PDB file of C-alpha atoms in Angstrom:
ATOM      1  CA  UNK A   1      -0.091   0.223   0.062  1.00 44.00           C
ATOM      2  CA  UNK A   2       2.703   2.688   1.061  1.00 39.00           C
ATOM      3  CA  UNK A   3       4.553   1.307  -2.579  1.00 43.00           C
ATOM      4  CA  UNK A   4       1.156   2.348  -4.434  1.00 41.00           C
ATOM      5  CA  UNK A   5       0.900   5.836  -2.466  1.00 43.00           C
ATOM      6  CA  UNK A   6       4.493   6.517  -3.059  1.00 44.00           C
ATOM      7  CA  UNK A   7       4.076   6.027  -7.061  1.00 43.00           C
ATOM      8  CA  UNK A   8       0.563   7.775  -6.955  1.00 40.00           C
ATOM      9  CA  UNK A   9       2.399  10.769  -5.635  1.00 41.00           C
ATOM     10  CA  UNK A  10       5.270  10.578  -8.041  1.00 39.00           C
ATOM     11  CA  UNK A  11       3.048  10.189 -11.062  1.00 42.00           C
ATOM     12  CA  UNK A  12       1.071  13.400  -9.885  1.00 40.00           C
ATOM     13  CA  UNK A  13       3.961  15.227  -9.217  1.00 42.00           C
ATOM     14  CA  UNK A  14       5.260  14.711 -12.568  1.00 39.00           C
ATOM     15  CA  UNK A  15       2.135  15.726 -14.141  1.00 43.00           C
ATOM     16  CA  UNK A  16       1.853  18.706 -12.579  1.00 41.00           C
ATOM     17  CA  UNK A  17       5.147  19.857 -13.752  1.00 39.00           C
ATOM     18  CA  UNK A  18       4.906  18.963 -16.895  1.00 40.00           C
ATOM     19  CA  UNK A  19       1.683  20.764 -17.528  1.00 39.00           C
ATOM     20  CA  UNK A  20       3.347  23.758 -15.582  1.00 45.00           C
ATOM     21  CA  UNK A  21       5.964  24.017 -18.381  1.00 40.00           C
ATOM     22  CA  UNK A  22       3.571  23.347 -20.966  1.00 42.00           C
ATOM     23  CA  UNK A  23       1.468  26.147 -19.956  1.00 40.00           C
ATOM     24  CA  UNK A  24       4.360  28.303 -19.275  1.00 39.00           C
ATOM     25  CA  UNK A  25       4.939  27.658 -23.065  1.00 42.00           C
ATOM     26  CA  UNK A  26       1.645  29.293 -23.698  1.00 38.00           C
ATOM     27  CA  UNK A  27       1.741  32.731 -25.540  1.00 38.00           C
ATOM     28  CA  UNK A  28      -0.897  35.532 -23.490  1.00 39.00           C
ATOM     29  CA  UNK A  29      -2.324  37.049 -26.269  1.00 37.00           C
ATOM     30  CA  UNK A  30      -3.071  40.327 -24.183  1.00 36.00           C
ATOM     31  CA  UNK A  31       0.963  40.390 -23.928  1.00 32.00           C
ATOM     32  CA  UNK A  32       2.199  38.892 -27.166  1.00 32.00           C
ATOM     33  CA  UNK A  33      -1.008  40.622 -29.626  1.00 37.00           C
ATOM     34  CA  UNK A  34       0.338  43.597 -31.221  1.00 35.00           C
ATOM     35  CA  UNK A  35      -1.095  46.726 -30.644  1.00 35.00           C
ATOM     36  CA  UNK A  36      -1.931  48.717 -33.821  1.00 31.00           C
ATOM     37  CA  UNK A  37      -3.483  51.420 -31.679  1.00 37.00           C
ATOM     38  CA  UNK A  38      -0.818  53.763 -32.693  1.00 39.00           C
ATOM     39  CA  UNK A  39      -0.291  53.198 -36.137  1.00 42.00           C
ATOM     40  CA  UNK A  40      -3.685  53.235 -37.295  1.00 49.00           C
ATOM     41  CA  UNK A  41      -3.885  56.878 -35.381  1.00 55.00           C
ATOM     42  CA  UNK A  42      -1.930  58.231 -38.057  1.00 74.00           C
ATOM     43  CA  UNK A  43      -2.805  56.962 -41.065  1.00 86.00           C
ATOM     44  CA  UNK A  44      -5.104  59.676 -42.755  1.00 92.00           C
ATOM     45  CA  UNK A  45      -7.992  59.308 -45.703  1.00 93.00           C
ATOM     46  CA  UNK A  46      -7.749  62.104 -48.614  1.00 93.00           C
ATOM     47  CA  UNK A  47     -10.497  64.136 -46.946  1.00 95.00           C
ATOM     48  CA  UNK A  48      -8.070  64.483 -43.599  1.00 96.00           C
ATOM     49  CA  UNK A  49      -5.221  64.703 -45.270  1.00 96.00           C
ATOM     50  CA  UNK A  50      -7.058  68.345 -46.738  1.00 97.00           C
ATOM     51  CA  UNK A  51      -8.115  69.661 -43.591  1.00 97.00           C
ATOM     52  CA  UNK A  52      -5.054  68.642 -42.258  1.00 97.00           C
ATOM     53  CA  UNK A  53      -3.048  70.888 -44.526  1.00 98.00           C
ATOM     54  CA  UNK A  54      -6.092  73.522 -44.324  1.00 97.00           C
ATOM     55  CA  UNK A  55      -4.215  74.074 -40.734  1.00 96.00           C
ATOM     56  CA  UNK A  56      -1.014  73.711 -41.468  1.00 98.00           C
ATOM     57  CA  UNK A  57      -0.481  75.466 -45.036  1.00 97.00           C
ATOM     58  CA  UNK A  58      -1.740  78.916 -43.399  1.00 96.00           C
ATOM     59  CA  UNK A  59       1.109  78.400 -40.557  1.00 97.00           C
ATOM     60  CA  UNK A  60       3.754  77.341 -43.014  1.00 96.00           C
ATOM     61  CA  UNK A  61       3.322  80.581 -44.770  1.00 94.00           C
ATOM     62  CA  UNK A  62       3.785  82.363 -41.998  1.00 94.00           C
ATOM     63  CA  UNK A  63       6.604  80.805 -40.785  1.00 96.00           C
ATOM     64  CA  UNK A  64       8.292  82.039 -44.232  1.00 94.00           C
ATOM     65  CA  UNK A  65       6.833  85.140 -43.644  1.00 92.00           C
ATOM     66  CA  UNK A  66       8.660  85.781 -40.308  1.00 94.00           C
ATOM     67  CA  UNK A  67      11.798  84.972 -42.178  1.00 93.00           C
ATOM     68  CA  UNK A  68      10.913  86.987 -45.184  1.00 87.00           C
ATOM     69  CA  UNK A  69      12.342  90.083 -44.625  1.00 78.00           C
ATOM     70  CA  UNK A  70      11.566  92.356 -40.676  1.00 76.00           C
ATOM     71  CA  UNK A  71       8.052  93.049 -41.502  1.00 87.00           C
ATOM     72  CA  UNK A  72       6.249  90.410 -38.829  1.00 92.00           C
ATOM     73  CA  UNK A  73       7.095  92.137 -36.019  1.00 94.00           C
ATOM     74  CA  UNK A  74       7.012  96.046 -35.082  1.00 94.00           C
ATOM     75  CA  UNK A  75      10.282  97.360 -33.885  1.00 95.00           C
ATOM     76  CA  UNK A  76      11.436  99.979 -31.827  1.00 97.00           C
ATOM     77  CA  UNK A  77      14.000 102.297 -33.805  1.00 96.00           C
ATOM     78  CA  UNK A  78      15.445 104.002 -30.598  1.00 97.00           C
ATOM     79  CA  UNK A  79      16.088 100.602 -28.943  1.00 98.00           C
ATOM     80  CA  UNK A  80      19.265  99.312 -30.619  1.00 98.00           C
ATOM     81  CA  UNK A  81      22.078  96.866 -29.888  1.00 97.00           C
ATOM     82  CA  UNK A  82      25.002  99.184 -29.566  1.00 97.00           C
ATOM     83  CA  UNK A  83      27.483  99.188 -32.515  1.00 96.00           C
ATOM     84  CA  UNK A  84      24.883  97.533 -34.299  1.00 96.00           C
ATOM     85  CA  UNK A  85      21.432  99.930 -34.943  1.00 95.00           C
ATOM     86  CA  UNK A  86      20.403  97.740 -37.900  1.00 94.00           C
ATOM     87  CA  UNK A  87      19.025  95.506 -34.787  1.00 96.00           C
ATOM     88  CA  UNK A  88      16.144  97.010 -33.895  1.00 97.00           C
ATOM     89  CA  UNK A  89      14.038  96.208 -30.430  1.00 98.00           C
ATOM     90  CA  UNK A  90      11.105  92.926 -31.203  1.00 97.00           C
ATOM     91  CA  UNK A  91       7.896  94.608 -29.001  1.00 96.00           C
ATOM     92  CA  UNK A  92       5.485  92.700 -30.541  1.00 95.00           C
ATOM     93  CA  UNK A  93       3.280  90.759 -33.363  1.00 95.00           C
ATOM     94  CA  UNK A  94       2.455  93.594 -36.437  1.00 92.00           C
ATOM     95  CA  UNK A  95      -0.967  92.670 -37.274  1.00 89.00           C
ATOM     96  CA  UNK A  96      -2.720  89.104 -37.136  1.00 89.00           C
ATOM     97  CA  UNK A  97      -1.131  85.794 -38.566  1.00 89.00           C
ATOM     98  CA  UNK A  98      -2.421  82.345 -37.936  1.00 93.00           C
ATOM     99  CA  UNK A  99       0.651  81.785 -35.672  1.00 95.00           C
ATOM    100  CA  UNK A 100       0.759  83.673 -32.748  1.00 93.00           C
ATOM    101  CA  UNK A 101       4.170  85.730 -32.139  1.00 96.00           C
ATOM    102  CA  UNK A 102       3.125  88.424 -30.004  1.00 94.00           C
ATOM    103  CA  UNK A 103       4.770  86.898 -26.725  1.00 94.00           C
ATOM    104  CA  UNK A 104       7.914  85.724 -28.727  1.00 97.00           C
ATOM    105  CA  UNK A 105      10.902  87.381 -26.868  1.00 97.00           C
ATOM    106  CA  UNK A 106      13.938  85.362 -27.829  1.00 98.00           C
ATOM    107  CA  UNK A 107      15.568  83.381 -30.488  1.00 98.00           C
ATOM    108  CA  UNK A 108      14.747  79.938 -28.188  1.00 98.00           C
ATOM    109  CA  UNK A 109      10.641  81.477 -28.040  1.00 98.00           C
ATOM    110  CA  UNK A 110      11.323  81.996 -31.539  1.00 98.00           C
ATOM    111  CA  UNK A 111      12.228  78.476 -32.634  1.00 98.00           C
ATOM    112  CA  UNK A 112       9.605  76.876 -30.364  1.00 98.00           C
ATOM    113  CA  UNK A 113       6.656  78.727 -32.928  1.00 97.00           C
ATOM    114  CA  UNK A 114       8.668  77.258 -35.650  1.00 98.00           C
ATOM    115  CA  UNK A 115       8.698  74.024 -34.700  1.00 98.00           C
ATOM    116  CA  UNK A 116       5.422  73.873 -33.890  1.00 98.00           C
ATOM    117  CA  UNK A 117       4.294  73.411 -37.612  1.00 98.00           C
ATOM    118  CA  UNK A 118       8.066  72.337 -39.169  1.00 98.00           C
ATOM    119  CA  UNK A 119      10.318  69.446 -37.783  1.00 98.00           C
ATOM    120  CA  UNK A 120      12.815  70.675 -36.379  1.00 97.00           C
ATOM    121  CA  UNK A 121      15.450  69.367 -39.396  1.00 97.00           C
ATOM    122  CA  UNK A 122      13.218  71.160 -41.814  1.00 98.00           C
ATOM    123  CA  UNK A 123      13.523  73.982 -39.467  1.00 98.00           C
ATOM    124  CA  UNK A 124      17.381  73.945 -38.926  1.00 97.00           C
ATOM    125  CA  UNK A 125      17.349  73.541 -43.241  1.00 96.00           C
ATOM    126  CA  UNK A 126      15.142  76.557 -44.243  1.00 96.00           C
ATOM    127  CA  UNK A 127      15.748  79.096 -41.619  1.00 96.00           C
ATOM    128  CA  UNK A 128      18.001  78.457 -38.776  1.00 97.00           C
ATOM    129  CA  UNK A 129      21.110  77.911 -41.162  1.00 96.00           C
ATOM    130  CA  UNK A 130      19.882  80.664 -43.130  1.00 93.00           C
ATOM    131  CA  UNK A 131      18.613  83.526 -41.124  1.00 94.00           C
ATOM    132  CA  UNK A 132      19.903  82.665 -37.709  1.00 96.00           C
ATOM    133  CA  UNK A 133      23.564  81.157 -38.496  1.00 94.00           C
ATOM    134  CA  UNK A 134      24.687  82.966 -41.251  1.00 90.00           C
ATOM    135  CA  UNK A 135      26.354  86.572 -41.259  1.00 86.00           C
ATOM    136  CA  UNK A 136      26.286  88.349 -43.868  1.00 87.00           C
ATOM    137  CA  UNK A 137      24.697  91.650 -45.140  1.00 82.00           C
ATOM    138  CA  UNK A 138      21.132  91.913 -43.354  1.00 82.00           C
ATOM    139  CA  UNK A 139      22.007  88.641 -41.817  1.00 88.00           C
ATOM    140  CA  UNK A 140      21.891  86.805 -39.188  1.00 95.00           C
ATOM    141  CA  UNK A 141      17.824  88.470 -39.234  1.00 95.00           C
ATOM    142  CA  UNK A 142      17.572  88.233 -35.379  1.00 96.00           C
ATOM    143  CA  UNK A 143      19.949  88.158 -32.575  1.00 96.00           C
ATOM    144  CA  UNK A 144      19.673  87.741 -28.305  1.00 98.00           C
ATOM    145  CA  UNK A 145      21.167  90.420 -26.616  1.00 97.00           C
ATOM    146  CA  UNK A 146      20.680  91.049 -22.968  1.00 97.00           C
ATOM    147  CA  UNK A 147      17.709  88.764 -23.000  1.00 96.00           C
ATOM    148  CA  UNK A 148      15.547  90.350 -25.433  1.00 98.00           C
ATOM    149  CA  UNK A 149      15.400  90.130 -28.971  1.00 98.00           C
ATOM    150  CA  UNK A 150      16.366  92.300 -32.090  1.00 97.00           C
ATOM    151  CA  UNK A 151      15.249  92.325 -35.701  1.00 96.00           C
ATOM    152  CA  UNK A 152      18.145  93.369 -38.569  1.00 94.00           C
ATOM    153  CA  UNK A 153      15.676  96.344 -40.072  1.00 91.00           C
ATOM    154  CA  UNK A 154      17.789  96.493 -42.630  1.00 87.00           C
ATOM    155  CA  UNK A 155      16.687  93.204 -44.115  1.00 82.00           C
ATOM    156  CA  UNK A 156      13.560  94.065 -45.966  1.00 70.00           C
ATOM    157  CA  UNK A 157      10.691  92.281 -46.699  1.00 66.00           C
ATOM    158  CA  UNK A 158      10.309  90.335 -50.172  1.00 62.00           C
ATOM    159  CA  UNK A 159       6.277  89.091 -50.954  1.00 63.00           C
ATOM    160  CA  UNK A 160       4.948  85.898 -51.176  1.00 72.00           C
ATOM    161  CA  UNK A 161       3.532  85.333 -54.428  1.00 81.00           C
ATOM    162  CA  UNK A 162       2.253  81.274 -54.393  1.00 89.00           C
ATOM    163  CA  UNK A 163      -1.024  80.294 -53.340  1.00 94.00           C
ATOM    164  CA  UNK A 164      -1.934  76.305 -52.570  1.00 96.00           C
ATOM    165  CA  UNK A 165      -4.894  75.085 -54.046  1.00 97.00           C
ATOM    166  CA  UNK A 166      -5.633  72.809 -51.001  1.00 97.00           C
ATOM    167  CA  UNK A 167      -8.929  70.967 -52.542  1.00 97.00           C
ATOM    168  CA  UNK A 168      -6.465  69.315 -55.197  1.00 97.00           C
ATOM    169  CA  UNK A 169      -4.269  67.717 -52.446  1.00 97.00           C
ATOM    170  CA  UNK A 170      -4.279  63.977 -53.230  1.00 96.00           C
ATOM    171  CA  UNK A 171      -2.927  61.540 -51.004  1.00 95.00           C
ATOM    172  CA  UNK A 172       0.351  59.724 -52.865  1.00 95.00           C
ATOM    173  CA  UNK A 173       2.031  57.495 -50.020  1.00 95.00           C
ATOM    174  CA  UNK A 174       2.196  56.509 -46.208  1.00 94.00           C
ATOM    175  CA  UNK A 175       4.632  55.389 -44.861  1.00 91.00           C
ATOM    176  CA  UNK A 176       5.021  54.776 -41.367  1.00 88.00           C
ATOM    177  CA  UNK A 177       4.012  58.430 -39.848  1.00 93.00           C
ATOM    178  CA  UNK A 178       5.077  60.376 -42.887  1.00 96.00           C
ATOM    179  CA  UNK A 179       2.838  61.273 -45.861  1.00 97.00           C
ATOM    180  CA  UNK A 180       3.433  62.318 -49.138  1.00 97.00           C
ATOM    181  CA  UNK A 181       1.061  64.263 -50.843  1.00 98.00           C
ATOM    182  CA  UNK A 182       0.552  66.176 -54.243  1.00 98.00           C
ATOM    183  CA  UNK A 183      -1.710  69.049 -55.337  1.00 97.00           C
ATOM    184  CA  UNK A 184      -1.043  72.402 -57.166  1.00 97.00           C
ATOM    185  CA  UNK A 185       0.115  75.692 -56.722  1.00 96.00           C
ATOM    186  CA  UNK A 186      -0.232  78.927 -58.679  1.00 95.00           C
ATOM    187  CA  UNK A 187       2.801  81.408 -58.788  1.00 92.00           C
ATOM    188  CA  UNK A 188       1.167  85.138 -59.343  1.00 89.00           C
ATOM    189  CA  UNK A 189      -1.030  84.622 -62.867  1.00 87.00           C
ATOM    190  CA  UNK A 190       1.032  81.646 -64.116  1.00 91.00           C
ATOM    191  CA  UNK A 191      -1.082  78.094 -64.518  1.00 93.00           C
ATOM    192  CA  UNK A 192      -1.599  75.813 -61.841  1.00 94.00           C
ATOM    193  CA  UNK A 193       1.719  73.324 -61.417  1.00 95.00           C
ATOM    194  CA  UNK A 194       1.884  70.220 -59.743  1.00 96.00           C
ATOM    195  CA  UNK A 195       3.837  70.284 -55.997  1.00 96.00           C
ATOM    196  CA  UNK A 196       4.939  67.753 -53.654  1.00 97.00           C
ATOM    197  CA  UNK A 197       4.443  67.854 -50.140  1.00 97.00           C
ATOM    198  CA  UNK A 198       5.248  65.840 -47.234  1.00 98.00           C
ATOM    199  CA  UNK A 199       3.825  66.154 -43.083  1.00 98.00           C
ATOM    200  CA  UNK A 200       5.132  63.781 -40.147  1.00 97.00           C
ATOM    201  CA  UNK A 201       2.892  62.750 -36.951  1.00 97.00           C
ATOM    202  CA  UNK A 202       5.406  63.865 -34.307  1.00 96.00           C
ATOM    203  CA  UNK A 203       4.247  64.228 -31.119  1.00 94.00           C
ATOM    204  CA  UNK A 204       1.081  63.588 -31.514  1.00 93.00           C
ATOM    205  CA  UNK A 205       0.734  66.081 -34.367  1.00 95.00           C
ATOM    206  CA  UNK A 206       1.175  66.789 -38.064  1.00 97.00           C
ATOM    207  CA  UNK A 207       4.019  68.990 -38.939  1.00 98.00           C
ATOM    208  CA  UNK A 208       5.400  69.901 -42.342  1.00 98.00           C
ATOM    209  CA  UNK A 209       8.166  67.624 -43.192  1.00 98.00           C
ATOM    210  CA  UNK A 210       9.044  69.549 -46.545  1.00 97.00           C
ATOM    211  CA  UNK A 211       9.550  73.009 -47.912  1.00 96.00           C
ATOM    212  CA  UNK A 212       6.758  74.905 -49.181  1.00 93.00           C
ATOM    213  CA  UNK A 213       9.238  76.496 -52.088  1.00 84.00           C
ATOM    214  CA  UNK A 214      10.609  74.039 -54.351  1.00 72.00           C
TER     215      UNK A 214
END
């Protein structure tokens, strides 16, 4: 009897061990099932592309305007950087626009505004290296001095001739978090021509990932 009981206990122990090992090798669907919510959430329909561009392109045009001469800001000609009289103190936004720059008081503030519309890489390529890091006639366009922002008033504006026909936008490709779009643009009175741009989904928002002017 003791031998039978001992054999039975040994059998049950081995069975429990085998079952436990098999259970540990079974995939837990809650852990292994891929979470597609993040990637699905950035897929755009053509209608959503147009809605996104309706909000984004006017802001992008404004960003170009901030660096296209000195007209984006009001400035005080009586307050200049010593020895650099072309640089006048920025005292607020000049007019109204889709981009609020009224509280921009430094280069850091300015970059925050730009990077709310363009990706950081594109902002550096289009604006920072050309207008903030270049030493030339009328450049850099903006400078910090004693904790305040100054604009080079020698650098006049050059106008903006392009119009972007958002209703013509067509989705060309979506890959990862980047969407490539084709739309028509006009320049002055010339016939429309095709323009391909990209937008990228960064930190839960869509940003321009390509130039508007090519």
